[in-house]
Amino acid sequence: MRIIINANRSKGTINRNIYGHFSEHLGRCIYGGLYVGEDPSIPNVNGMRSDVVGALRELDIPVLRWPGGCFADTYHWRDGVGPREQRKTIVNTNWGGVTEDNRFGTHEFLELCRQLGCEPYFSGNVGSGTVQEFSDWVEYCNMPGKSPMADLRRQNGREEPWNVKYWGIGNEAWGCGGNMRPEYYADLCRRYSTYLRNYDRDHPIYKIASGANVDDYEWTRILAEEAGFAIDALSLHYYTVPRDTWQHKGAATDFPREEYYSTLAKTLRMEELVERHSMVLRRADPSGRLGLAVDEWGTWYDVEPGTNPGFLYQQNTMRDALVAALNLNIFNNHCDTVVMANIAQTVNVLQAMVLTEGPRMLCTPTYHVFRMYKGHQGAKQLETYAETRLIGDTREVPNLHVSASEAGDGSVLLTAANLDDAAPAPVECLFEGLGEKGAVTGELLSAAPGAHNTFDAPEAVTPKAMTGIQFEKGRFSAVLPPCSVAAFRIVP
Ligand code: AHR
């Protein structure tokens, strides 16, 4: 099967933020997963788990979204600043009704971002908050001079502003963020946006409106037409659920073959969603200024048996690795509109990068895909064509899925997934720029669809160096095993 990389055609630069993540006050994502506070039994720096931060740093995370999700529209940021012992205790009504003592707040999140080396993306409260409260949060984080909020920040121990760039104006305003109609939310969005100020000309803020649920193109149209001038991007949320019902979504492990293929088929729907929402955006904004931020995506299964249903804890298999590969290929290939994407969620929730159990931690197959793909960040997307055949029984999917990009040093990263759970895919990749003195190396993640890492066998699914790559001028060939993800680095 041939893959052609056309170095003469590109949709532009792949925004680094496509490789973004999302961490909500949900289950064990923040508490126990990222933050252990004063717990001396788990090595930490300023409360952040050293093992988790160390693993995540390998991914070069560009941007991290917080504090929700649905939690964001119940969150009042002042509850989470100042002396910890004086912080308000609230109930996390969205996720398990657990007590939230706010010991992880604005300063802690920004410290986490500092340790990860990523940009923060704050999701502000529109559903149950006020314009003044949201406006104050921006002032608290970004005002360099003297002002009531800057003074409060200093009183809480931080002299310099953080210059937080990314601000989400609510979350899922059509649902848990207030059950609003698009016309009403568009007006609110204009109003909130007016009072989210720039405090430093060199660090303008970037405003992301709460966009559509899946295929609600009308939401996107109304938002873009009525509030487009007041924002920089609109979000899109789309989760992959194997079955057609949210009551019984399907298991994360030990799933039937049919659900392997339905999961992949449903993931591929992301392409249609991105294309159609982009078309609606472009009609309202022919300049192309408005971006699409897919700020929640990933698999959503039934929780692991015996765990709190409100905590959304699920295992992560080779099937999830393929889901990550497909979505990231799609975002790369639509980098002319997709300005950001944030997989849900970083630790212990939904399609996580890492799972923890007390002091133990493991990296999931999804984590490995993010590491293998990180070379796409900020690189120039290159057009690719792949010969494919349709596979699967009840749901058909192409057997191959690819994307490619060129880095600043001229090398090319080709990422390819073989979706077939039984047949290998011999591929021949044509790339005109590959010279006789060139080189091709590869990394491969391959396992049975249900294979996963456990705390006792944390390296059951890990990438290996690719063997058997044959190359000559202008082309190379290799065999992708069944159910695998490969990353080839081509040095022309
Ligand atoms: O990621 C879990 C939840 O999914 C988020 O809180 C919400 O925005 C979405 O419905």
Short mmCIF file of C-alpha atoms and ligand atoms in Angstrom, two decimals:
data_model
loop_
_atom_site.label_atom_id
_atom_site.label_comp_id
_atom_site.label_asym_id
_atom_site.label_seq_id
_atom_site.Cartn_x
_atom_site.Cartn_y
_atom_site.Cartn_z
CA MET A 1 0.00 0.00 0.00
CA ARG A 2 1.41 3.30 -1.00
CA ILE A 3 1.71 6.44 1.09
CA ILE A 4 2.71 9.59 -0.76
CA ILE A 5 4.13 12.61 1.03
CA ASN A 6 3.80 15.74 -1.07
CA ALA A 7 6.27 18.31 0.24
CA ASN A 8 4.87 20.90 -2.18
CA ARG A 9 1.50 21.14 -0.52
CA SER A 10 0.85 22.24 3.04
CA LYS A 11 -2.03 23.66 5.05
CA GLY A 12 0.46 25.55 7.19
CA THR A 13 1.98 25.17 10.61
CA ILE A 14 0.63 22.62 13.07
CA ASN A 15 -0.22 24.70 16.10
CA ARG A 16 1.64 23.30 19.10
CA ASN A 17 -1.56 23.68 21.12
CA ILE A 18 -3.13 20.79 19.19
CA TYR A 19 -1.10 18.65 21.61
CA GLY A 20 -2.82 20.22 24.61
CA HIS A 21 -4.32 18.53 27.67
CA PHE A 22 -7.17 19.02 30.09
CA SER A 23 -7.26 18.56 33.86
CA GLU A 24 -10.45 19.02 35.83
CA HIS A 25 -11.35 18.83 39.50
CA LEU A 26 -12.84 15.43 38.82
CA GLY A 27 -12.15 12.15 40.56
CA ARG A 28 -8.40 11.64 41.06
CA CYS A 29 -7.14 13.90 38.30
CA ILE A 30 -6.00 16.81 40.45
CA TYR A 31 -6.01 15.33 43.96
CA GLY A 32 -3.82 12.24 44.14
CA GLY A 33 -3.04 12.38 40.42
CA LEU A 34 -1.24 15.67 39.88
CA TYR A 35 -1.25 17.16 43.35
CA VAL A 36 -0.43 15.43 46.61
CA GLY A 37 0.09 18.55 48.70
CA GLU A 38 1.92 17.93 51.89
CA ASP A 39 1.78 14.11 51.66
CA PRO A 40 5.37 13.15 52.48
CA SER A 41 4.92 9.54 51.30
CA ILE A 42 4.81 10.59 47.64
CA PRO A 43 7.82 12.55 46.34
CA ASN A 44 6.67 15.98 45.23
CA VAL A 45 7.87 19.48 44.49
CA ASN A 46 5.63 22.14 45.96
CA GLY A 47 2.88 19.54 46.18
CA MET A 48 3.09 18.35 42.55
CA ARG A 49 3.84 14.62 42.13
CA SER A 50 7.39 14.30 40.84
CA ASP A 51 6.78 11.01 38.98
CA VAL A 52 3.74 12.35 37.14
CA VAL A 53 5.34 15.71 36.32
CA GLY A 54 8.48 13.91 35.15
CA ALA A 55 6.49 11.66 32.80
CA LEU A 56 4.37 14.52 31.46
CA ARG A 57 7.42 16.69 30.80
CA GLU A 58 8.49 14.11 28.20
CA LEU A 59 5.39 15.03 26.18
CA ASP A 60 6.30 18.72 25.83
CA ILE A 61 2.75 19.65 26.78
CA PRO A 62 2.06 23.06 25.21
CA VAL A 63 -1.12 24.03 27.06
CA LEU A 64 -3.18 22.69 29.97
CA ARG A 65 -6.88 23.48 30.48
CA TRP A 66 -8.28 23.90 34.01
CA PRO A 67 -10.38 23.81 36.29
CA GLY A 68 -13.12 22.22 34.15
CA GLY A 69 -15.19 21.00 32.36
CA CYS A 70 -18.49 21.19 34.12
CA PHE A 71 -16.66 22.03 37.35
CA ALA A 72 -15.60 25.38 35.86
CA ASP A 73 -19.12 26.78 35.89
CA THR A 74 -19.45 26.08 39.62
CA TYR A 75 -15.98 27.32 40.47
CA HIS A 76 -15.38 30.62 42.22
CA TRP A 77 -11.69 31.39 41.94
CA ARG A 78 -11.49 33.41 45.14
CA ASP A 79 -12.29 30.20 47.07
CA GLY A 80 -8.95 28.85 45.90
CA VAL A 81 -6.52 31.66 46.76
CA GLY A 82 -5.01 32.84 50.03
CA PRO A 83 -3.93 30.78 53.06
CA ARG A 84 -4.98 27.16 52.49
CA GLU A 85 -6.42 26.66 55.94
CA GLN A 86 -8.79 29.57 55.36
CA ARG A 87 -10.07 28.41 51.97
CA LYS A 88 -13.72 27.61 51.58
CA THR A 89 -14.87 23.99 51.47
CA ILE A 90 -17.48 23.33 48.82
CA VAL A 91 -19.22 20.33 47.27
CA ASN A 92 -18.23 19.15 43.82
CA THR A 93 -21.80 18.74 42.65
CA ASN A 94 -20.88 17.56 39.17
CA TRP A 95 -18.48 14.81 40.09
CA GLY A 96 -19.44 12.45 42.86
CA GLY A 97 -20.66 15.07 45.34
CA VAL A 98 -17.29 14.98 47.07
CA THR A 99 -15.88 17.67 49.32
CA GLU A 100 -13.61 20.14 47.59
CA ASP A 101 -11.47 22.06 50.03
CA ASN A 102 -9.86 24.23 47.36
CA ARG A 103 -6.31 23.46 48.45
CA PHE A 104 -5.43 23.37 44.75
CA GLY A 105 -6.29 26.78 43.28
CA THR A 106 -4.94 29.44 40.95
CA HIS A 107 -1.42 29.65 42.43
CA GLU A 108 -1.07 25.86 42.58
CA PHE A 109 -2.27 25.39 39.02
CA LEU A 110 0.14 28.01 37.73
CA GLU A 111 2.94 26.34 39.69
CA LEU A 112 2.00 23.04 37.99
CA CYS A 113 2.16 24.74 34.58
CA ARG A 114 5.56 26.18 35.48
CA GLN A 115 6.86 22.71 36.36
CA LEU A 116 5.41 21.24 33.16
CA GLY A 117 6.70 24.13 31.06
CA CYS A 118 3.26 24.71 29.52
CA GLU A 119 0.81 27.56 29.04
CA PRO A 120 -2.23 27.67 31.31
CA TYR A 121 -5.72 27.77 29.80
CA PHE A 122 -8.33 28.92 32.32
CA SER A 123 -11.94 28.04 31.87
CA GLY A 124 -13.95 30.83 33.51
CA ASN A 125 -17.30 30.59 35.26
CA VAL A 126 -20.15 31.96 33.17
CA GLY A 127 -22.88 29.54 34.29
CA SER A 128 -23.02 30.53 37.97
CA GLY A 129 -20.51 33.35 38.19
CA THR A 130 -20.58 37.04 37.36
CA VAL A 131 -18.89 39.25 34.81
CA GLN A 132 -17.16 41.09 37.66
CA GLU A 133 -15.80 37.86 39.15
CA PHE A 134 -14.39 36.68 35.82
CA SER A 135 -12.99 40.10 35.01
CA ASP A 136 -11.30 40.18 38.45
CA TRP A 137 -9.66 36.81 37.78
CA VAL A 138 -7.99 38.14 34.65
CA GLU A 139 -6.88 41.24 36.55
CA TYR A 140 -5.56 39.06 39.41
CA CYS A 141 -3.45 36.99 37.02
CA ASN A 142 -2.33 39.60 34.53
CA MET A 143 -2.23 43.12 35.99
CA PRO A 144 1.41 44.23 36.36
CA GLY A 145 0.88 47.55 38.20
CA LYS A 146 -1.11 48.52 41.22
CA SER A 147 -4.79 47.56 41.33
CA PRO A 148 -7.11 45.87 43.82
CA MET A 149 -6.62 42.42 42.27
CA ALA A 150 -2.87 42.84 41.67
CA ASP A 151 -2.51 43.88 45.31
CA LEU A 152 -4.47 40.82 46.43
CA ARG A 153 -2.18 38.63 44.32
CA ARG A 154 0.87 40.19 45.97
CA GLN A 155 -0.68 39.72 49.39
CA ASN A 156 -1.00 36.03 48.44
CA GLY A 157 2.69 35.81 47.65
CA ARG A 158 3.05 36.48 43.94
CA GLU A 159 4.68 39.73 42.84
CA GLU A 160 4.80 39.41 39.05
CA PRO A 161 1.74 38.82 36.86
CA TRP A 162 1.56 35.42 35.17
CA ASN A 163 0.24 36.79 31.86
CA VAL A 164 -2.27 34.02 31.39
CA LYS A 165 -3.13 34.06 27.70
CA TYR A 166 -5.92 31.54 27.16
CA TRP A 167 -9.34 32.16 28.71
CA GLY A 168 -12.43 30.06 28.06
CA ILE A 169 -15.73 31.91 28.38
CA GLY A 170 -17.64 29.17 30.18
CA ASN A 171 -17.85 25.49 29.33
CA GLU A 172 -20.60 23.60 27.54
CA ALA A 173 -22.96 26.56 27.85
CA TRP A 174 -25.53 24.40 26.02
CA GLY A 175 -25.42 21.85 28.89
CA CYS A 176 -23.80 21.76 32.33
CA GLY A 177 -22.62 25.34 31.82
CA GLY A 178 -26.11 26.80 32.03
CA ASN A 179 -28.38 25.03 29.53
CA MET A 180 -28.44 28.14 27.40
CA ARG A 181 -29.76 28.83 23.93
CA PRO A 182 -27.09 29.93 21.45
CA GLU A 183 -28.62 33.40 21.01
CA TYR A 184 -28.56 34.01 24.76
CA TYR A 185 -25.04 32.64 25.19
CA ALA A 186 -23.81 34.70 22.23
CA ASP A 187 -25.00 37.86 23.99
CA LEU A 188 -23.42 36.73 27.28
CA CYS A 189 -20.22 35.99 25.44
CA ARG A 190 -20.12 39.52 24.00
CA ARG A 191 -20.74 40.93 27.46
CA TYR A 192 -18.12 38.84 29.27
CA SER A 193 -15.60 39.40 26.54
CA THR A 194 -15.96 43.18 26.90
CA TYR A 195 -14.68 43.03 30.47
CA LEU A 196 -11.88 40.52 30.00
CA ARG A 197 -9.16 43.12 29.57
CA ASN A 198 -5.67 43.14 28.19
CA TYR A 199 -3.31 44.43 30.87
CA ASP A 200 -0.14 44.24 28.82
CA ARG A 201 0.08 45.12 25.15
CA ASP A 202 2.82 42.53 24.67
CA HIS A 203 0.67 39.78 26.18
CA PRO A 204 -2.83 40.02 24.71
CA ILE A 205 -5.30 37.47 25.97
CA TYR A 206 -6.96 34.89 23.70
CA LYS A 207 -10.65 34.24 24.24
CA ILE A 208 -12.30 30.89 23.51
CA ALA A 209 -16.08 30.70 23.47
CA SER A 210 -17.96 27.61 24.55
CA GLY A 211 -18.67 25.97 21.23
CA ALA A 212 -20.79 23.17 19.93
CA ASN A 213 -21.69 19.78 21.22
CA VAL A 214 -20.73 17.30 18.50
CA ASP A 215 -22.68 18.20 15.33
CA ASP A 216 -24.63 21.23 16.50
CA TYR A 217 -23.65 23.38 13.51
CA GLU A 218 -26.40 25.86 14.31
CA TRP A 219 -24.68 26.64 17.61
CA THR A 220 -21.44 27.35 15.74
CA ARG A 221 -23.22 29.49 13.14
CA ILE A 222 -25.06 31.67 15.66
CA LEU A 223 -22.01 32.08 17.87
CA ALA A 224 -19.71 32.92 14.99
CA GLU A 225 -22.17 35.36 13.43
CA GLU A 226 -23.32 37.08 16.62
CA ALA A 227 -20.24 36.97 18.84
CA GLY A 228 -17.38 36.19 16.44
CA PHE A 229 -15.99 39.71 16.67
CA ALA A 230 -15.60 39.37 20.46
CA ILE A 231 -13.65 36.09 20.55
CA ASP A 232 -10.64 34.36 18.99
CA ALA A 233 -11.85 30.78 18.80
CA LEU A 234 -14.82 28.52 19.42
CA SER A 235 -14.55 25.18 21.09
CA LEU A 236 -15.89 21.80 19.99
CA HIS A 237 -16.46 18.81 22.26
CA TYR A 238 -16.65 15.32 20.86
CA TYR A 239 -16.03 12.10 22.78
CA THR A 240 -15.67 8.61 21.34
CA VAL A 241 -18.19 6.26 22.94
CA PRO A 242 -18.11 2.68 21.55
CA ARG A 243 -21.82 1.95 21.90
CA ASP A 244 -24.77 4.06 20.84
CA THR A 245 -26.01 4.66 24.37
CA TRP A 246 -24.51 6.75 27.16
CA GLN A 247 -26.07 4.43 29.77
CA HIS A 248 -23.91 1.52 28.61
CA LYS A 249 -20.93 3.01 26.84
CA GLY A 250 -18.87 -0.17 26.68
CA ALA A 251 -15.93 -1.48 28.71
CA ALA A 252 -12.43 -0.05 28.58
CA THR A 253 -10.86 -3.53 28.48
CA ASP A 254 -12.19 -6.97 27.45
CA PHE A 255 -14.39 -5.47 24.76
CA PRO A 256 -15.76 -7.44 21.81
CA ARG A 257 -14.13 -7.10 18.40
CA GLU A 258 -17.18 -5.25 17.12
CA GLU A 259 -16.55 -2.51 19.71
CA TYR A 260 -12.96 -2.19 18.62
CA TYR A 261 -14.17 -1.24 15.15
CA SER A 262 -17.11 0.88 16.33
CA THR A 263 -14.67 2.86 18.51
CA LEU A 264 -12.39 3.55 15.56
CA ALA A 265 -15.29 4.36 13.22
CA LYS A 266 -16.75 6.80 15.72
CA THR A 267 -13.36 8.40 16.25
CA LEU A 268 -13.02 8.99 12.52
CA ARG A 269 -16.20 11.04 12.68
CA MET A 270 -13.99 13.79 14.13
CA GLU A 271 -12.86 14.58 10.59
CA GLU A 272 -16.39 15.31 9.40
CA LEU A 273 -17.09 17.40 12.51
CA VAL A 274 -13.94 19.46 12.12
CA GLU A 275 -14.56 20.03 8.41
CA ARG A 276 -18.19 21.00 8.77
CA HIS A 277 -17.72 23.26 11.78
CA SER A 278 -14.80 24.86 9.93
CA MET A 279 -17.01 25.52 6.90
CA VAL A 280 -19.58 27.21 9.10
CA LEU A 281 -16.86 29.29 10.74
CA ARG A 282 -15.40 30.34 7.40
CA ARG A 283 -18.79 31.40 6.08
CA ALA A 284 -19.20 33.73 9.07
CA ASP A 285 -15.56 34.75 9.09
CA PRO A 286 -14.01 34.57 5.62
CA SER A 287 -10.79 36.11 6.98
CA GLY A 288 -10.00 32.84 8.77
CA ARG A 289 -9.31 34.65 12.04
CA LEU A 290 -11.63 32.50 14.14
CA GLY A 291 -10.10 29.18 15.15
CA LEU A 292 -11.56 25.88 16.28
CA ALA A 293 -10.40 24.60 19.67
CA VAL A 294 -11.35 20.95 20.21
CA ASP A 295 -10.86 21.44 23.91
CA GLU A 296 -12.39 18.11 24.97
CA TRP A 297 -11.90 14.86 23.08
CA GLY A 298 -11.04 11.25 23.80
CA THR A 299 -12.65 7.93 24.72
CA TRP A 300 -15.39 7.64 27.31
CA TYR A 301 -16.16 4.13 28.60
CA ASP A 302 -18.01 2.65 31.56
CA VAL A 303 -15.91 3.27 34.67
CA GLU A 304 -13.65 0.51 35.96
CA PRO A 305 -15.77 -1.94 37.97
CA GLY A 306 -15.79 -1.08 41.66
CA THR A 307 -14.77 2.56 41.20
CA ASN A 308 -16.86 5.65 41.95
CA PRO A 309 -19.10 6.27 38.90
CA GLY A 310 -18.61 10.02 39.38
CA PHE A 311 -14.83 9.71 39.05
CA LEU A 312 -14.69 8.54 35.40
CA TYR A 313 -11.68 6.30 35.99
CA GLN A 314 -11.00 3.96 33.06
CA GLN A 315 -8.18 1.77 31.81
CA ASN A 316 -6.45 2.57 28.55
CA THR A 317 -5.55 0.00 25.90
CA MET A 318 -3.93 -0.23 22.51
CA ARG A 319 -7.36 0.68 21.13
CA ASP A 320 -7.01 4.05 22.89
CA ALA A 321 -3.57 4.47 21.33
CA LEU A 322 -5.21 4.16 17.91
CA VAL A 323 -7.93 6.63 18.90
CA ALA A 324 -5.24 9.13 19.88
CA ALA A 325 -3.32 8.53 16.66
CA LEU A 326 -6.41 9.03 14.47
CA ASN A 327 -7.51 12.20 16.23
CA LEU A 328 -4.03 13.71 16.18
CA ASN A 329 -3.63 12.86 12.48
CA ILE A 330 -6.99 14.54 11.81
CA PHE A 331 -6.03 17.68 13.76
CA ASN A 332 -2.64 17.84 12.00
CA ASN A 333 -4.34 17.53 8.63
CA HIS A 334 -6.76 20.36 9.51
CA CYS A 335 -4.23 22.67 11.07
CA ASP A 336 -5.58 25.54 8.99
CA THR A 337 -8.57 25.74 11.38
CA VAL A 338 -7.77 23.62 14.43
CA VAL A 339 -5.79 25.95 16.67
CA MET A 340 -5.96 23.88 19.83
CA ALA A 341 -7.08 20.48 21.10
CA ASN A 342 -7.14 19.16 24.66
CA ILE A 343 -7.49 15.47 25.36
CA ALA A 344 -9.66 14.58 28.36
CA GLN A 345 -8.04 14.13 30.82
CA THR A 346 -4.42 14.13 31.91
CA VAL A 347 -4.40 11.74 34.91
CA ASN A 348 -6.83 9.06 36.18
CA VAL A 349 -9.84 10.39 34.24
CA LEU A 350 -11.18 9.22 30.85
CA GLN A 351 -8.42 8.81 28.20
CA ALA A 352 -5.57 9.60 30.54
CA MET A 353 -1.85 9.87 29.90
CA VAL A 354 -0.96 8.36 33.25
CA LEU A 355 -2.76 6.36 35.91
CA THR A 356 -1.83 6.36 39.57
CA GLU A 357 -2.56 4.11 42.52
CA GLY A 358 -1.16 5.47 45.78
CA PRO A 359 2.54 6.02 45.12
CA ARG A 360 2.53 3.94 41.92
CA MET A 361 2.20 5.34 38.41
CA LEU A 362 2.01 3.95 34.89
CA CYS A 363 2.09 5.51 31.44
CA THR A 364 -0.78 4.46 29.17
CA PRO A 365 -0.60 3.50 25.48
CA THR A 366 -2.13 6.94 24.75
CA TYR A 367 0.83 8.55 26.52
CA HIS A 368 3.21 6.77 24.17
CA VAL A 369 1.36 8.05 21.10
CA PHE A 370 1.61 11.63 22.37
CA ARG A 371 5.34 11.14 22.87
CA MET A 372 5.81 9.59 19.42
CA TYR A 373 3.83 12.41 17.80
CA LYS A 374 5.38 15.35 19.62
CA GLY A 375 7.66 16.19 16.69
CA HIS A 376 4.57 17.44 14.84
CA GLN A 377 4.26 20.33 17.28
CA GLY A 378 4.98 23.59 15.46
CA ALA A 379 6.10 21.76 12.30
CA LYS A 380 4.86 22.43 8.75
CA GLN A 381 2.02 20.08 7.82
CA LEU A 382 2.61 18.19 4.58
CA GLU A 383 -0.11 16.76 2.42
CA THR A 384 -0.26 12.96 2.40
CA TYR A 385 -2.19 10.41 0.36
CA ALA A 386 -2.61 6.83 1.58
CA GLU A 387 -3.92 3.90 -0.41
CA THR A 388 -6.31 2.09 1.88
CA ARG A 389 -8.83 -0.71 1.89
CA LEU A 390 -11.95 -0.89 4.02
CA ILE A 391 -11.95 -3.28 6.98
CA GLY A 392 -14.27 -4.14 9.88
CA ASP A 393 -17.54 -6.02 9.91
CA THR A 394 -20.48 -3.93 11.03
CA ARG A 395 -18.54 -0.61 10.92
CA GLU A 396 -16.08 -0.08 8.12
CA VAL A 397 -12.91 1.91 8.54
CA PRO A 398 -9.87 2.39 6.30
CA ASN A 399 -6.98 0.16 7.30
CA LEU A 400 -4.41 2.98 7.22
CA HIS A 401 -4.44 6.53 8.57
CA VAL A 402 -1.56 9.00 8.27
CA SER A 403 -0.25 12.55 8.65
CA ALA A 404 3.14 14.15 8.04
CA SER A 405 5.03 17.32 8.85
CA GLU A 406 8.37 18.94 8.15
CA ALA A 407 10.44 20.23 11.05
CA GLY A 408 12.63 23.34 10.96
CA ASP A 409 15.73 21.18 10.27
CA GLY A 410 14.14 19.77 7.09
CA SER A 411 13.45 16.32 8.49
CA VAL A 412 9.98 14.87 8.06
CA LEU A 413 7.82 13.05 10.61
CA LEU A 414 5.33 10.57 9.17
CA THR A 415 2.87 9.05 11.63
CA ALA A 416 0.81 6.09 10.49
CA ALA A 417 -1.72 3.80 12.12
CA ASN A 418 -2.66 0.30 10.97
CA LEU A 419 -6.25 -0.11 12.17
CA ASP A 420 -6.55 -3.74 11.10
CA ASP A 421 -6.64 -5.99 14.16
CA ALA A 422 -5.50 -9.04 12.19
CA ALA A 423 -3.58 -8.18 9.03
CA PRO A 424 -0.23 -6.42 8.79
CA ALA A 425 0.04 -3.47 6.41
CA PRO A 426 3.10 -3.49 4.17
CA VAL A 427 3.63 0.14 3.17
CA GLU A 428 5.75 1.81 0.56
CA CYS A 429 6.22 5.50 1.24
CA LEU A 430 7.07 7.78 -1.68
CA PHE A 431 8.81 10.99 -0.76
CA GLU A 432 10.56 12.81 -3.56
CA GLY A 433 12.87 14.69 -1.22
CA LEU A 434 14.49 11.51 0.16
CA GLY A 435 18.04 11.39 -1.20
CA GLU A 436 20.52 8.51 -1.47
CA LYS A 437 22.34 9.71 1.61
CA GLY A 438 19.15 10.12 3.60
CA ALA A 439 18.02 8.04 6.54
CA VAL A 440 14.76 6.70 7.88
CA THR A 441 14.22 5.53 11.43
CA GLY A 442 11.02 4.53 13.12
CA GLU A 443 9.32 3.85 16.41
CA LEU A 444 6.49 1.38 16.72
CA LEU A 445 3.72 0.82 19.24
CA SER A 446 1.97 -2.45 18.58
CA ALA A 447 -0.14 -4.85 20.64
CA ALA A 448 -3.49 -6.62 20.69
CA PRO A 449 -6.42 -4.15 20.80
CA GLY A 450 -7.16 -4.88 24.46
CA ALA A 451 -3.54 -4.91 25.67
CA HIS A 452 -2.82 -2.42 28.42
CA ASN A 453 -0.36 -1.51 31.13
CA THR A 454 -1.02 -2.38 34.76
CA PHE A 455 0.72 -1.35 37.96
CA ASP A 456 2.31 -4.80 38.07
CA ALA A 457 3.23 -4.80 34.36
CA PRO A 458 3.62 -1.11 33.50
CA GLU A 459 5.59 -1.75 30.31
CA ALA A 460 3.38 -4.33 28.60
CA VAL A 461 2.60 -1.79 25.86
CA THR A 462 5.58 0.43 25.08
CA PRO A 463 7.16 1.62 21.83
CA LYS A 464 10.09 -0.20 20.26
CA ALA A 465 12.51 0.78 17.55
CA MET A 466 11.11 -0.16 14.15
CA THR A 467 13.04 -2.86 12.32
CA GLY A 468 13.06 -3.88 8.66
CA ILE A 469 12.87 -0.43 7.09
CA GLN A 470 14.16 -0.70 3.51
CA PHE A 471 15.04 2.50 1.79
CA GLU A 472 16.30 3.83 -1.54
CA LYS A 473 16.25 7.23 -3.19
CA GLY A 474 12.74 8.71 -3.08
CA ARG A 475 11.04 5.88 -1.19
CA PHE A 476 11.14 3.50 1.74
CA SER A 477 9.13 0.48 2.78
CA ALA A 478 8.19 -1.12 6.07
CA VAL A 479 5.56 -3.42 7.53
CA LEU A 480 3.11 -2.11 10.11
CA PRO A 481 1.93 -4.99 12.32
CA PRO A 482 -1.79 -5.37 13.03
CA CYS A 483 -3.18 -2.77 15.43
CA SER A 484 -0.15 -0.51 15.51
CA VAL A 485 1.01 3.09 15.44
CA ALA A 486 4.31 4.01 13.80
CA ALA A 487 6.31 7.23 13.73
CA PHE A 488 8.95 7.51 11.00
CA ARG A 489 11.61 10.21 11.06
CA ILE A 490 12.82 10.84 7.52
CA VAL A 491 16.06 12.75 7.14
CA PRO A 492 16.32 13.70 3.45
O1 AHR B 1 -14.49 15.56 30.72
C1 AHR B 1 -15.62 15.25 31.48
C2 AHR B 1 -16.78 16.20 31.19
O2 AHR B 1 -17.22 16.05 29.89
C3 AHR B 1 -16.49 17.66 31.31
O3 AHR B 1 -16.54 18.12 32.62
C4 AHR B 1 -17.58 18.28 30.49
O4 AHR B 1 -17.21 19.50 29.91
C5 AHR B 1 -17.89 17.22 29.46
O5 AHR B 1 -19.23 16.97 29.35
#
